[in-house]
mmCIF file with all atom_site columns, C-alpha atoms in Angstrom:
data_model
loop_
_atom_site.group_PDB
_atom_site.id
_atom_site.type_symbol
_atom_site.label_atom_id
_atom_site.label_alt_id
_atom_site.label_comp_id
_atom_site.label_asym_id
_atom_site.label_entity_id
_atom_site.label_seq_id
_atom_site.pdbx_PDB_ins_code
_atom_site.Cartn_x
_atom_site.Cartn_y
_atom_site.Cartn_z
_atom_site.occupancy
_atom_site.B_iso_or_equiv
_atom_site.pdbx_formal_charge
_atom_site.auth_seq_id
_atom_site.auth_comp_id
_atom_site.auth_asym_id
_atom_site.auth_atom_id
_atom_site.pdbx_PDB_model_num
ATOM 1   C CA . MET A 1 1   ? -32.374 -36.550 36.155  1.00 0.00 ? 1   MET A CA 1
ATOM 2   C CA . ALA A 1 2   ? -30.458 -35.078 39.102  1.00 0.00 ? 2   ALA A CA 1
ATOM 3   C CA . GLU A 1 3   ? -30.559 -36.914 42.395  1.00 0.00 ? 3   GLU A CA 1
ATOM 4   C CA . VAL A 1 4   ? -31.633 -35.069 45.540  1.00 0.00 ? 4   VAL A CA 1
ATOM 5   C CA . PRO A 1 5   ? -28.613 -34.758 47.860  1.00 0.00 ? 5   PRO A CA 1
ATOM 6   C CA . SER A 1 6   ? -28.708 -36.543 51.200  1.00 0.00 ? 6   SER A CA 1
ATOM 7   C CA . MET A 1 7   ? -29.778 -34.627 54.294  1.00 0.00 ? 7   MET A CA 1
ATOM 8   C CA . TRP A 1 8   ? -26.924 -36.214 56.271  1.00 0.00 ? 8   TRP A CA 1
ATOM 9   C CA . ARG A 1 9   ? -24.019 -34.744 54.325  1.00 0.00 ? 9   ARG A CA 1
ATOM 10  C CA . THR A 1 10  ? -20.987 -33.867 56.421  1.00 0.00 ? 10  THR A CA 1
ATOM 11  C CA . GLU A 1 11  ? -21.290 -30.116 55.784  1.00 0.00 ? 11  GLU A CA 1
ATOM 12  C CA . LEU A 1 12  ? -24.848 -30.148 57.197  1.00 0.00 ? 12  LEU A CA 1
ATOM 13  C CA . TRP A 1 13  ? -23.869 -31.525 60.593  1.00 0.00 ? 13  TRP A CA 1
ATOM 14  C CA . HIS A 1 14  ? -22.544 -28.126 61.651  1.00 0.00 ? 14  HIS A CA 1
ATOM 15  C CA . PRO A 1 15  ? -25.788 -26.153 61.141  1.00 0.00 ? 15  PRO A CA 1
ATOM 16  C CA . LEU A 1 16  ? -27.666 -28.932 62.927  1.00 0.00 ? 16  LEU A CA 1
ATOM 17  C CA . SER A 1 17  ? -25.385 -28.771 65.975  1.00 0.00 ? 17  SER A CA 1
ATOM 18  C CA . VAL A 1 18  ? -24.642 -25.053 66.261  1.00 0.00 ? 18  VAL A CA 1
ATOM 19  C CA . HIS A 1 19  ? -27.896 -23.517 67.477  1.00 0.00 ? 19  HIS A CA 1
ATOM 20  C CA . LEU A 1 20  ? -28.186 -25.237 70.880  1.00 0.00 ? 20  LEU A CA 1
ATOM 21  C CA . PRO A 1 21  ? -24.819 -23.973 72.192  1.00 0.00 ? 21  PRO A CA 1
ATOM 22  C CA . VAL A 1 22  ? -25.543 -20.493 70.870  1.00 0.00 ? 22  VAL A CA 1
ATOM 23  C CA . ALA A 1 23  ? -28.779 -20.390 72.867  1.00 0.00 ? 23  ALA A CA 1
ATOM 24  C CA . LEU A 1 24  ? -27.293 -21.918 76.037  1.00 0.00 ? 24  LEU A CA 1
ATOM 25  C CA . LEU A 1 25  ? -24.200 -19.715 76.087  1.00 0.00 ? 25  LEU A CA 1
ATOM 26  C CA . THR A 1 26  ? -26.120 -16.548 75.246  1.00 0.00 ? 26  THR A CA 1
ATOM 27  C CA . VAL A 1 27  ? -28.506 -17.135 78.142  1.00 0.00 ? 27  VAL A CA 1
ATOM 28  C CA . ALA A 1 28  ? -25.507 -17.939 80.376  1.00 0.00 ? 28  ALA A CA 1
ATOM 29  C CA . GLY A 1 29  ? -24.006 -14.583 79.364  1.00 0.00 ? 29  GLY A CA 1
ATOM 30  C CA . LEU A 1 30  ? -27.263 -12.824 80.244  1.00 0.00 ? 30  LEU A CA 1
ATOM 31  C CA . LEU A 1 31  ? -27.421 -14.627 83.589  1.00 0.00 ? 31  LEU A CA 1
ATOM 32  C CA . ALA A 1 32  ? -23.833 -13.539 84.226  1.00 0.00 ? 32  ALA A CA 1
ATOM 33  C CA . LEU A 1 33  ? -25.053 -9.968  83.904  1.00 0.00 ? 33  LEU A CA 1
ATOM 34  C CA . VAL A 1 34  ? -28.206 -10.427 85.984  1.00 0.00 ? 34  VAL A CA 1
ATOM 35  C CA . THR A 1 35  ? -27.003 -12.722 88.791  1.00 0.00 ? 35  THR A CA 1
ATOM 36  C CA . PRO A 1 36  ? -24.632 -10.307 90.580  1.00 0.00 ? 36  PRO A CA 1
ATOM 37  C CA . THR A 1 37  ? -27.299 -7.594  90.713  1.00 0.00 ? 37  THR A CA 1
ATOM 38  C CA . LEU A 1 38  ? -30.548 -9.522  91.199  1.00 0.00 ? 38  LEU A CA 1
ATOM 39  C CA . GLY A 1 39  ? -29.023 -12.518 92.984  1.00 0.00 ? 39  GLY A CA 1
ATOM 40  C CA . ARG A 1 40  ? -29.179 -10.698 96.308  1.00 0.00 ? 40  ARG A CA 1
ATOM 41  C CA . TYR A 1 41  ? -32.929 -10.285 96.023  1.00 0.00 ? 41  TYR A CA 1
ATOM 42  C CA . VAL A 1 42  ? -34.173 -13.247 93.983  1.00 0.00 ? 42  VAL A CA 1
ATOM 43  C CA . GLY A 1 43  ? -32.794 -16.753 94.645  1.00 0.00 ? 43  GLY A CA 1
ATOM 44  C CA . GLY A 1 44  ? -29.078 -16.132 94.292  1.00 0.00 ? 44  GLY A CA 1
ATOM 45  C CA . LYS A 1 45  ? -28.070 -19.787 94.670  1.00 0.00 ? 45  LYS A CA 1
ATOM 46  C CA . GLY A 1 46  ? -30.600 -20.865 92.064  1.00 0.00 ? 46  GLY A CA 1
ATOM 47  C CA . LEU A 1 47  ? -29.336 -18.255 89.607  1.00 0.00 ? 47  LEU A CA 1
ATOM 48  C CA . LYS A 1 48  ? -25.720 -19.315 90.194  1.00 0.00 ? 48  LYS A CA 1
ATOM 49  C CA . PHE A 1 49  ? -26.638 -22.973 89.668  1.00 0.00 ? 49  PHE A CA 1
ATOM 50  C CA . SER A 1 50  ? -28.564 -22.127 86.497  1.00 0.00 ? 50  SER A CA 1
ATOM 51  C CA . TYR A 1 51  ? -25.615 -20.098 85.236  1.00 0.00 ? 51  TYR A CA 1
ATOM 52  C CA . SER A 1 52  ? -23.180 -22.963 85.861  1.00 0.00 ? 52  SER A CA 1
ATOM 53  C CA . LEU A 1 53  ? -25.486 -25.524 84.275  1.00 0.00 ? 53  LEU A CA 1
ATOM 54  C CA . LEU A 1 54  ? -26.018 -23.405 81.152  1.00 0.00 ? 54  LEU A CA 1
ATOM 55  C CA . LEU A 1 55  ? -22.308 -22.625 80.921  1.00 0.00 ? 55  LEU A CA 1
ATOM 56  C CA . TRP A 1 56  ? -21.152 -26.250 81.143  1.00 0.00 ? 56  TRP A CA 1
ATOM 57  C CA . LEU A 1 57  ? -23.856 -27.659 78.851  1.00 0.00 ? 57  LEU A CA 1
ATOM 58  C CA . GLY A 1 58  ? -23.282 -24.830 76.400  1.00 0.00 ? 58  GLY A CA 1
ATOM 59  C CA . LEU A 1 59  ? -19.524 -25.353 76.458  1.00 0.00 ? 59  LEU A CA 1
ATOM 60  C CA . ALA A 1 60  ? -19.823 -29.102 75.817  1.00 0.00 ? 60  ALA A CA 1
ATOM 61  C CA . THR A 1 61  ? -22.183 -28.564 72.890  1.00 0.00 ? 61  THR A CA 1
ATOM 62  C CA . PHE A 1 62  ? -20.034 -25.656 71.640  1.00 0.00 ? 62  PHE A CA 1
ATOM 63  C CA . TRP A 1 63  ? -17.047 -27.954 71.177  1.00 0.00 ? 63  TRP A CA 1
ATOM 64  C CA . VAL A 1 64  ? -19.259 -30.472 69.339  1.00 0.00 ? 64  VAL A CA 1
ATOM 65  C CA . ALA A 1 65  ? -20.367 -27.653 67.022  1.00 0.00 ? 65  ALA A CA 1
ATOM 66  C CA . PHE A 1 66  ? -16.738 -26.560 66.649  1.00 0.00 ? 66  PHE A CA 1
ATOM 67  C CA . TYR A 1 67  ? -15.739 -30.091 65.615  1.00 0.00 ? 67  TYR A CA 1
ATOM 68  C CA . THR A 1 68  ? -18.539 -30.346 63.062  1.00 0.00 ? 68  THR A CA 1
ATOM 69  C CA . GLY A 1 69  ? -17.542 -26.901 61.780  1.00 0.00 ? 69  GLY A CA 1
ATOM 70  C CA . GLN A 1 70  ? -14.003 -28.157 61.244  1.00 0.00 ? 70  GLN A CA 1
ATOM 71  C CA . MET A 1 71  ? -15.415 -31.060 59.221  1.00 0.00 ? 71  MET A CA 1
ATOM 72  C CA . ALA A 1 72  ? -17.529 -28.679 57.115  1.00 0.00 ? 72  ALA A CA 1
ATOM 73  C CA . TYR A 1 73  ? -14.623 -26.258 56.620  1.00 0.00 ? 73  TYR A CA 1
ATOM 74  C CA . SER A 1 74  ? -12.725 -28.501 54.206  1.00 0.00 ? 74  SER A CA 1
ATOM 75  C CA . ILE A 1 75  ? -15.846 -28.902 52.056  1.00 0.00 ? 75  ILE A CA 1
ATOM 76  C CA . GLU A 1 76  ? -17.138 -25.328 52.111  1.00 0.00 ? 76  GLU A CA 1
ATOM 77  C CA . VAL A 1 77  ? -13.811 -23.551 51.596  1.00 0.00 ? 77  VAL A CA 1
ATOM 78  C CA . ARG A 1 78  ? -13.829 -24.730 47.970  1.00 0.00 ? 78  ARG A CA 1
ATOM 79  C CA . ARG A 1 79  ? -17.393 -23.531 47.281  1.00 0.00 ? 79  ARG A CA 1
ATOM 80  C CA . ILE A 1 80  ? -17.557 -20.005 48.645  1.00 0.00 ? 80  ILE A CA 1
ATOM 81  C CA . CYS A 1 81  ? -16.449 -16.825 46.906  1.00 0.00 ? 81  CYS A CA 1
ATOM 82  C CA . ASP A 1 82  ? -14.520 -15.192 49.749  1.00 0.00 ? 82  ASP A CA 1
ATOM 83  C CA . PRO A 1 83  ? -12.628 -17.758 51.874  1.00 0.00 ? 83  PRO A CA 1
ATOM 84  C CA . GLY A 1 84  ? -11.530 -14.889 54.136  1.00 0.00 ? 84  GLY A CA 1
ATOM 85  C CA . VAL A 1 85  ? -14.993 -14.793 55.717  1.00 0.00 ? 85  VAL A CA 1
ATOM 86  C CA . LEU A 1 86  ? -14.731 -18.508 56.486  1.00 0.00 ? 86  LEU A CA 1
ATOM 87  C CA . LYS A 1 87  ? -11.261 -18.053 57.988  1.00 0.00 ? 87  LYS A CA 1
ATOM 88  C CA . GLU A 1 88  ? -12.534 -15.160 60.120  1.00 0.00 ? 88  GLU A CA 1
ATOM 89  C CA . HIS A 1 89  ? -15.476 -17.316 61.244  1.00 0.00 ? 89  HIS A CA 1
ATOM 90  C CA . LEU A 1 90  ? -13.023 -20.032 62.297  1.00 0.00 ? 90  LEU A CA 1
ATOM 91  C CA . ARG A 1 91  ? -10.809 -17.500 64.106  1.00 0.00 ? 91  ARG A CA 1
ATOM 92  C CA . TRP A 1 92  ? -13.758 -16.142 66.077  1.00 0.00 ? 92  TRP A CA 1
ATOM 93  C CA . ALA A 1 93  ? -14.831 -19.694 66.914  1.00 0.00 ? 93  ALA A CA 1
ATOM 94  C CA . TYR A 1 94  ? -11.422 -20.201 68.539  1.00 0.00 ? 94  TYR A CA 1
ATOM 95  C CA . ILE A 1 95  ? -11.773 -16.893 70.390  1.00 0.00 ? 95  ILE A CA 1
ATOM 96  C CA . ALA A 1 96  ? -15.294 -17.655 71.659  1.00 0.00 ? 96  ALA A CA 1
ATOM 97  C CA . GLY A 1 97  ? -14.223 -21.165 72.657  1.00 0.00 ? 97  GLY A CA 1
ATOM 98  C CA . ALA A 1 98  ? -11.258 -19.815 74.608  1.00 0.00 ? 98  ALA A CA 1
ATOM 99  C CA . ILE A 1 99  ? -13.383 -17.200 76.378  1.00 0.00 ? 99  ILE A CA 1
ATOM 100 C CA . PHE A 1 100 ? -16.122 -19.636 77.410  1.00 0.00 ? 100 PHE A CA 1
ATOM 101 C CA . SER A 1 101 ? -13.562 -22.289 78.384  1.00 0.00 ? 101 SER A CA 1
ATOM 102 C CA . SER A 1 102 ? -11.913 -19.684 80.622  1.00 0.00 ? 102 SER A CA 1
ATOM 103 C CA . ALA A 1 103 ? -15.303 -18.911 82.146  1.00 0.00 ? 103 ALA A CA 1
ATOM 104 C CA . ALA A 1 104 ? -15.794 -22.616 82.880  1.00 0.00 ? 104 ALA A CA 1
ATOM 105 C CA . VAL A 1 105 ? -12.333 -22.911 84.472  1.00 0.00 ? 105 VAL A CA 1
ATOM 106 C CA . PHE A 1 106 ? -13.073 -19.891 86.679  1.00 0.00 ? 106 PHE A CA 1
ATOM 107 C CA . ASP A 1 107 ? -16.480 -21.371 87.541  1.00 0.00 ? 107 ASP A CA 1
ATOM 108 C CA . LEU A 1 108 ? -14.899 -24.674 88.578  1.00 0.00 ? 108 LEU A CA 1
ATOM 109 C CA . ALA A 1 109 ? -12.141 -22.919 90.526  1.00 0.00 ? 109 ALA A CA 1
ATOM 110 C CA . GLN A 1 110 ? -14.636 -20.828 92.498  1.00 0.00 ? 110 GLN A CA 1
ATOM 111 C CA . VAL A 1 111 ? -16.403 -24.028 93.564  1.00 0.00 ? 111 VAL A CA 1
ATOM 112 C CA . LEU A 1 112 ? -13.166 -25.772 94.579  1.00 0.00 ? 112 LEU A CA 1
ATOM 113 C CA . LEU A 1 113 ? -11.715 -22.728 96.365  1.00 0.00 ? 113 LEU A CA 1
ATOM 114 C CA . LYS A 1 114 ? -14.779 -21.876 98.435  1.00 0.00 ? 114 LYS A CA 1
ATOM 115 C CA . ARG A 1 115 ? -13.162 -19.515 100.908 1.00 0.00 ? 115 ARG A CA 1
ATOM 116 C CA . ARG A 1 116 ? -10.186 -18.110 99.045  1.00 0.00 ? 116 ARG A CA 1
ATOM 117 C CA . LEU A 1 117 ? -10.770 -15.900 96.013  1.00 0.00 ? 117 LEU A CA 1
ATOM 118 C CA . HIS A 1 118 ? -14.365 -17.122 95.662  1.00 0.00 ? 118 HIS A CA 1
ATOM 119 C CA . LEU A 1 119 ? -15.890 -13.786 94.664  1.00 0.00 ? 119 LEU A CA 1
ATOM 120 C CA . ILE A 1 120 ? -13.001 -12.816 92.399  1.00 0.00 ? 120 ILE A CA 1
ATOM 121 C CA . LEU A 1 121 ? -13.179 -16.128 90.499  1.00 0.00 ? 121 LEU A CA 1
ATOM 122 C CA . LEU A 1 122 ? -16.960 -15.944 90.266  1.00 0.00 ? 122 LEU A CA 1
ATOM 123 C CA . GLY A 1 123 ? -16.710 -12.394 88.937  1.00 0.00 ? 123 GLY A CA 1
ATOM 124 C CA . ALA A 1 124 ? -14.073 -13.472 86.411  1.00 0.00 ? 124 ALA A CA 1
ATOM 125 C CA . SER A 1 125 ? -16.351 -16.285 85.250  1.00 0.00 ? 125 SER A CA 1
ATOM 126 C CA . TYR A 1 126 ? -19.274 -13.880 84.880  1.00 0.00 ? 126 TYR A CA 1
ATOM 127 C CA . LEU A 1 127 ? -17.136 -11.365 83.004  1.00 0.00 ? 127 LEU A CA 1
ATOM 128 C CA . CYS A 1 128 ? -15.821 -14.030 80.607  1.00 0.00 ? 128 CYS A CA 1
ATOM 129 C CA . SER A 1 129 ? -19.353 -15.266 79.920  1.00 0.00 ? 129 SER A CA 1
ATOM 130 C CA . PHE A 1 130 ? -20.657 -11.775 79.290  1.00 0.00 ? 130 PHE A CA 1
ATOM 131 C CA . VAL A 1 131 ? -17.782 -10.941 76.920  1.00 0.00 ? 131 VAL A CA 1
ATOM 132 C CA . GLY A 1 132 ? -18.140 -14.401 75.374  1.00 0.00 ? 132 GLY A CA 1
ATOM 133 C CA . ALA A 1 133 ? -21.775 -13.692 74.538  1.00 0.00 ? 133 ALA A CA 1
ATOM 134 C CA . PHE A 1 134 ? -20.652 -10.720 72.434  1.00 0.00 ? 134 PHE A CA 1
ATOM 135 C CA . SER A 1 135 ? -17.976 -12.779 70.684  1.00 0.00 ? 135 SER A CA 1
ATOM 136 C CA . LEU A 1 136 ? -20.625 -15.424 70.031  1.00 0.00 ? 136 LEU A CA 1
ATOM 137 C CA . GLY A 1 137 ? -22.852 -12.752 68.504  1.00 0.00 ? 137 GLY A CA 1
ATOM 138 C CA . TYR A 1 138 ? -20.114 -11.720 66.076  1.00 0.00 ? 138 TYR A CA 1
ATOM 139 C CA . LEU A 1 139 ? -19.347 -15.372 65.347  1.00 0.00 ? 139 LEU A CA 1
ATOM 140 C CA . GLY A 1 140 ? -23.018 -15.902 64.494  1.00 0.00 ? 140 GLY A CA 1
ATOM 141 C CA . HIS A 1 141 ? -22.962 -12.807 62.282  1.00 0.00 ? 141 HIS A CA 1
ATOM 142 C CA . LEU A 1 142 ? -20.060 -14.277 60.316  1.00 0.00 ? 142 LEU A CA 1
ATOM 143 C CA . GLY A 1 143 ? -21.850 -17.624 60.088  1.00 0.00 ? 143 GLY A CA 1
ATOM 144 C CA . ALA A 1 144 ? -24.959 -15.929 58.727  1.00 0.00 ? 144 ALA A CA 1
ATOM 145 C CA . LYS A 1 145 ? -22.803 -14.060 56.235  1.00 0.00 ? 145 LYS A CA 1
ATOM 146 C CA . LEU A 1 146 ? -21.435 -17.398 55.025  1.00 0.00 ? 146 LEU A CA 1
ATOM 147 C CA . VAL A 1 147 ? -24.915 -18.874 54.684  1.00 0.00 ? 147 VAL A CA 1
ATOM 148 C CA . TYR A 1 148 ? -26.748 -15.931 53.147  1.00 0.00 ? 148 TYR A CA 1
ATOM 149 C CA . GLN A 1 149 ? -24.026 -14.172 51.118  1.00 0.00 ? 149 GLN A CA 1
ATOM 150 C CA . GLN A 1 150 ? -21.131 -16.493 50.400  1.00 0.00 ? 150 GLN A CA 1
ATOM 151 C CA . GLY A 1 151 ? -22.952 -19.538 49.076  1.00 0.00 ? 151 GLY A CA 1
ATOM 152 C CA . ALA A 1 152 ? -22.430 -21.880 52.022  1.00 0.00 ? 152 ALA A CA 1
ATOM 153 C CA . ALA A 1 153 ? -26.146 -22.717 51.895  1.00 0.00 ? 153 ALA A CA 1
ATOM 154 C CA . VAL A 1 154 ? -28.924 -20.319 50.880  1.00 0.00 ? 154 VAL A CA 1
ATOM 155 C CA . HIS A 1 155 ? -27.412 -17.844 48.407  1.00 0.00 ? 155 HIS A CA 1
ATOM 156 C CA . GLN A 1 156 ? -25.740 -19.306 45.327  1.00 0.00 ? 156 GLN A CA 1
ATOM 157 C CA . PRO A 1 157 ? -23.445 -16.647 43.834  1.00 0.00 ? 157 PRO A CA 1
ATOM 158 C CA . SER A 1 158 ? -22.621 -16.463 40.140  1.00 0.00 ? 158 SER A CA 1
ATOM 159 C CA . ASP A 1 159 ? -19.949 -18.809 38.815  1.00 0.00 ? 159 ASP A CA 1
ATOM 160 C CA . ASP A 1 160 ? -17.358 -16.045 38.539  1.00 0.00 ? 160 ASP A CA 1
ATOM 161 C CA . CYS A 1 161 ? -18.254 -14.451 41.932  1.00 0.00 ? 161 CYS A CA 1
ATOM 162 C CA . ALA A 1 162 ? -18.491 -11.077 40.180  1.00 0.00 ? 162 ALA A CA 1
ATOM 163 C CA . GLU A 1 163 ? -20.697 -9.567  42.903  1.00 0.00 ? 163 GLU A CA 1
ATOM 164 C CA . PHE A 1 164 ? -17.788 -9.774  45.397  1.00 0.00 ? 164 PHE A CA 1
ATOM 165 C CA . GLU A 1 165 ? -15.227 -7.849  43.356  1.00 0.00 ? 165 GLU A CA 1
#
Protein backbone atom coordinates (compact mmCIF):
# COMPACT_ATOMS: atom_id res chain seq x y z
CA MET A 1 0.00 0.00 0.00
CA ALA A 2 1.34 3.45 -0.93
CA GLU A 3 2.18 5.84 1.86
CA VAL A 4 0.65 9.32 1.87
CA PRO A 5 3.42 11.88 1.26
CA SER A 6 4.26 14.34 4.02
CA MET A 7 2.70 17.79 3.95
CA TRP A 8 6.06 19.34 4.88
CA ARG A 9 8.01 18.33 1.79
CA THR A 10 10.55 20.88 0.61
CA GLU A 11 8.73 21.59 -2.66
CA LEU A 12 5.58 22.55 -0.72
CA TRP A 13 7.23 25.31 1.29
CA HIS A 14 7.14 27.63 -1.72
CA PRO A 15 3.36 27.55 -2.29
CA LEU A 16 2.86 28.05 1.45
CA SER A 17 5.07 31.15 1.52
CA VAL A 18 4.27 32.82 -1.81
CA HIS A 19 0.75 34.18 -1.38
CA LEU A 20 1.38 36.71 1.43
CA PRO A 21 4.03 38.70 -0.49
CA VAL A 22 1.90 38.64 -3.62
CA ALA A 23 -0.98 40.22 -1.71
CA LEU A 24 1.18 42.77 0.15
CA LEU A 25 3.13 43.89 -2.91
CA THR A 26 0.05 44.06 -5.13
CA VAL A 27 -1.72 46.31 -2.64
CA ALA A 28 1.48 48.39 -2.34
CA GLY A 29 1.44 48.78 -6.13
CA LEU A 30 -2.19 49.92 -6.01
CA LEU A 31 -1.41 52.37 -3.21
CA ALA A 32 1.48 53.69 -5.31
CA LEU A 33 -1.09 54.55 -7.96
CA VAL A 34 -3.66 56.02 -5.57
CA THR A 35 -1.47 57.93 -3.09
CA PRO A 36 -0.17 60.67 -5.41
CA THR A 37 -3.69 61.51 -6.60
CA LEU A 38 -5.85 60.97 -3.52
CA GLY A 39 -3.15 61.70 -0.94
CA ARG A 40 -3.82 65.43 -1.21
CA TYR A 41 -7.43 64.95 -0.18
CA VAL A 42 -7.50 61.88 2.07
CA GLY A 43 -4.80 61.38 4.73
CA GLY A 44 -1.67 61.63 2.61
CA LYS A 45 0.74 60.77 5.43
CA GLY A 46 -1.30 57.73 6.39
CA LEU A 47 -1.34 56.49 2.80
CA LYS A 48 2.43 57.00 2.48
CA PHE A 49 3.02 55.13 5.74
CA SER A 50 0.73 52.30 4.63
CA TYR A 51 2.54 52.13 1.30
CA SER A 52 5.95 51.92 2.98
CA LEU A 53 4.78 49.31 5.47
CA LEU A 54 3.25 47.11 2.76
CA LEU A 55 6.32 47.53 0.56
CA TRP A 56 8.84 46.55 3.24
CA LEU A 57 6.80 43.66 4.66
CA GLY A 58 6.04 42.45 1.16
CA LEU A 59 9.69 42.67 0.14
CA ALA A 60 10.88 40.71 3.19
CA THR A 61 8.33 37.96 2.60
CA PHE A 62 9.05 38.04 -1.16
CA TRP A 63 12.67 37.07 -0.57
CA VAL A 64 11.55 34.26 1.76
CA ALA A 65 9.27 33.00 -1.02
CA PHE A 66 12.12 33.39 -3.51
CA TYR A 67 14.39 31.27 -1.30
CA THR A 68 11.78 28.54 -0.91
CA GLY A 69 11.23 28.67 -4.68
CA GLN A 70 14.94 28.06 -5.21
CA MET A 71 14.69 25.01 -2.94
CA ALA A 72 11.68 23.70 -4.88
CA TYR A 73 13.33 24.37 -8.25
CA SER A 74 15.82 21.51 -7.98
CA ILE A 75 13.00 19.07 -7.19
CA GLU A 76 10.39 20.28 -9.68
CA VAL A 77 12.68 20.75 -12.68
CA ARG A 78 12.92 16.95 -12.99
CA ARG A 79 9.14 16.40 -12.85
CA ILE A 80 7.66 18.91 -15.27
CA CYS A 81 7.29 18.53 -19.02
CA ASP A 82 8.57 21.94 -20.12
CA PRO A 83 11.46 23.18 -17.93
CA GLY A 84 11.45 26.41 -19.96
CA VAL A 85 8.34 27.58 -18.10
CA LEU A 86 10.11 27.00 -14.79
CA LYS A 87 13.19 28.89 -16.00
CA GLU A 88 11.00 31.78 -17.16
CA HIS A 89 9.24 31.78 -13.77
CA LEU A 90 12.64 32.02 -12.07
CA ARG A 91 13.75 34.81 -14.42
CA TRP A 92 10.63 36.85 -13.69
CA ALA A 93 11.13 36.26 -9.96
CA TYR A 94 14.55 37.92 -10.29
CA ILE A 95 13.01 40.78 -12.27
CA ALA A 96 10.17 41.35 -9.77
CA GLY A 97 12.62 41.13 -6.87
CA ALA A 98 14.91 43.71 -8.47
CA ILE A 99 12.02 46.09 -9.19
CA PHE A 100 10.56 45.92 -5.68
CA SER A 101 14.02 46.12 -4.10
CA SER A 102 14.62 49.29 -6.14
CA ALA A 103 11.30 50.66 -4.90
CA ALA A 104 12.38 49.97 -1.31
CA VAL A 105 15.76 51.68 -1.85
CA PHE A 106 14.01 54.73 -3.30
CA ASP A 107 11.54 54.68 -0.39
CA LEU A 108 14.37 54.62 2.15
CA ALA A 109 16.31 57.32 0.29
CA GLN A 110 13.31 59.66 0.22
CA VAL A 111 13.04 59.34 4.01
CA LEU A 112 16.76 59.97 4.57
CA LEU A 113 16.97 62.85 2.08
CA LYS A 114 13.95 64.79 3.32
CA ARG A 115 14.63 68.08 1.59
CA ARG A 116 16.68 67.14 -1.45
CA LEU A 117 15.07 65.05 -4.18
CA HIS A 118 12.26 63.95 -1.86
CA LEU A 119 9.46 64.06 -4.44
CA ILE A 120 11.58 62.58 -7.22
CA LEU A 121 12.63 59.61 -5.05
CA LEU A 122 9.09 59.10 -3.79
CA GLY A 123 7.81 59.16 -7.37
CA ALA A 124 10.50 56.67 -8.42
CA SER A 125 9.48 54.38 -5.57
CA TYR A 126 5.82 54.61 -6.58
CA LEU A 127 6.65 53.97 -10.23
CA CYS A 128 8.78 50.91 -9.37
CA SER A 129 6.00 49.50 -7.18
CA PHE A 130 3.37 50.03 -9.85
CA VAL A 131 5.52 48.40 -12.54
CA GLY A 132 6.49 45.70 -10.05
CA ALA A 133 2.83 44.83 -9.51
CA PHE A 134 2.54 44.04 -13.23
CA SER A 135 5.71 41.93 -13.18
CA LEU A 136 4.31 40.13 -10.14
CA GLY A 137 1.11 39.45 -12.08
CA TYR A 138 3.05 37.82 -14.91
CA LEU A 139 5.17 35.92 -12.40
CA GLY A 140 1.98 34.59 -10.81
CA HIS A 141 0.65 33.64 -14.25
CA LEU A 142 3.78 31.56 -14.87
CA GLY A 143 3.47 29.99 -11.42
CA ALA A 144 -0.13 29.03 -12.12
CA LYS A 145 0.94 27.58 -15.45
CA LEU A 146 3.45 25.40 -13.62
CA VAL A 147 0.84 24.23 -11.12
CA TYR A 148 -2.10 23.67 -13.44
CA GLN A 149 -0.44 22.67 -16.74
CA GLN A 150 3.09 21.45 -16.18
CA GLY A 151 2.57 18.96 -13.38
CA ALA A 152 4.16 20.92 -10.53
CA ALA A 153 1.09 20.15 -8.41
CA VAL A 154 -2.47 19.80 -9.70
CA HIS A 155 -2.23 18.52 -13.29
CA GLN A 156 -0.30 15.30 -13.83
CA PRO A 157 0.64 15.07 -17.53
CA SER A 158 1.10 11.78 -19.35
CA ASP A 159 4.40 9.97 -18.91
CA ASP A 160 5.64 10.94 -22.36
CA CYS A 161 4.39 14.58 -22.12
CA ALA A 162 2.71 14.13 -25.51
CA GLU A 163 0.26 16.99 -24.92
CA PHE A 164 3.15 19.51 -24.99
CA GLU A 165 4.59 18.54 -28.37
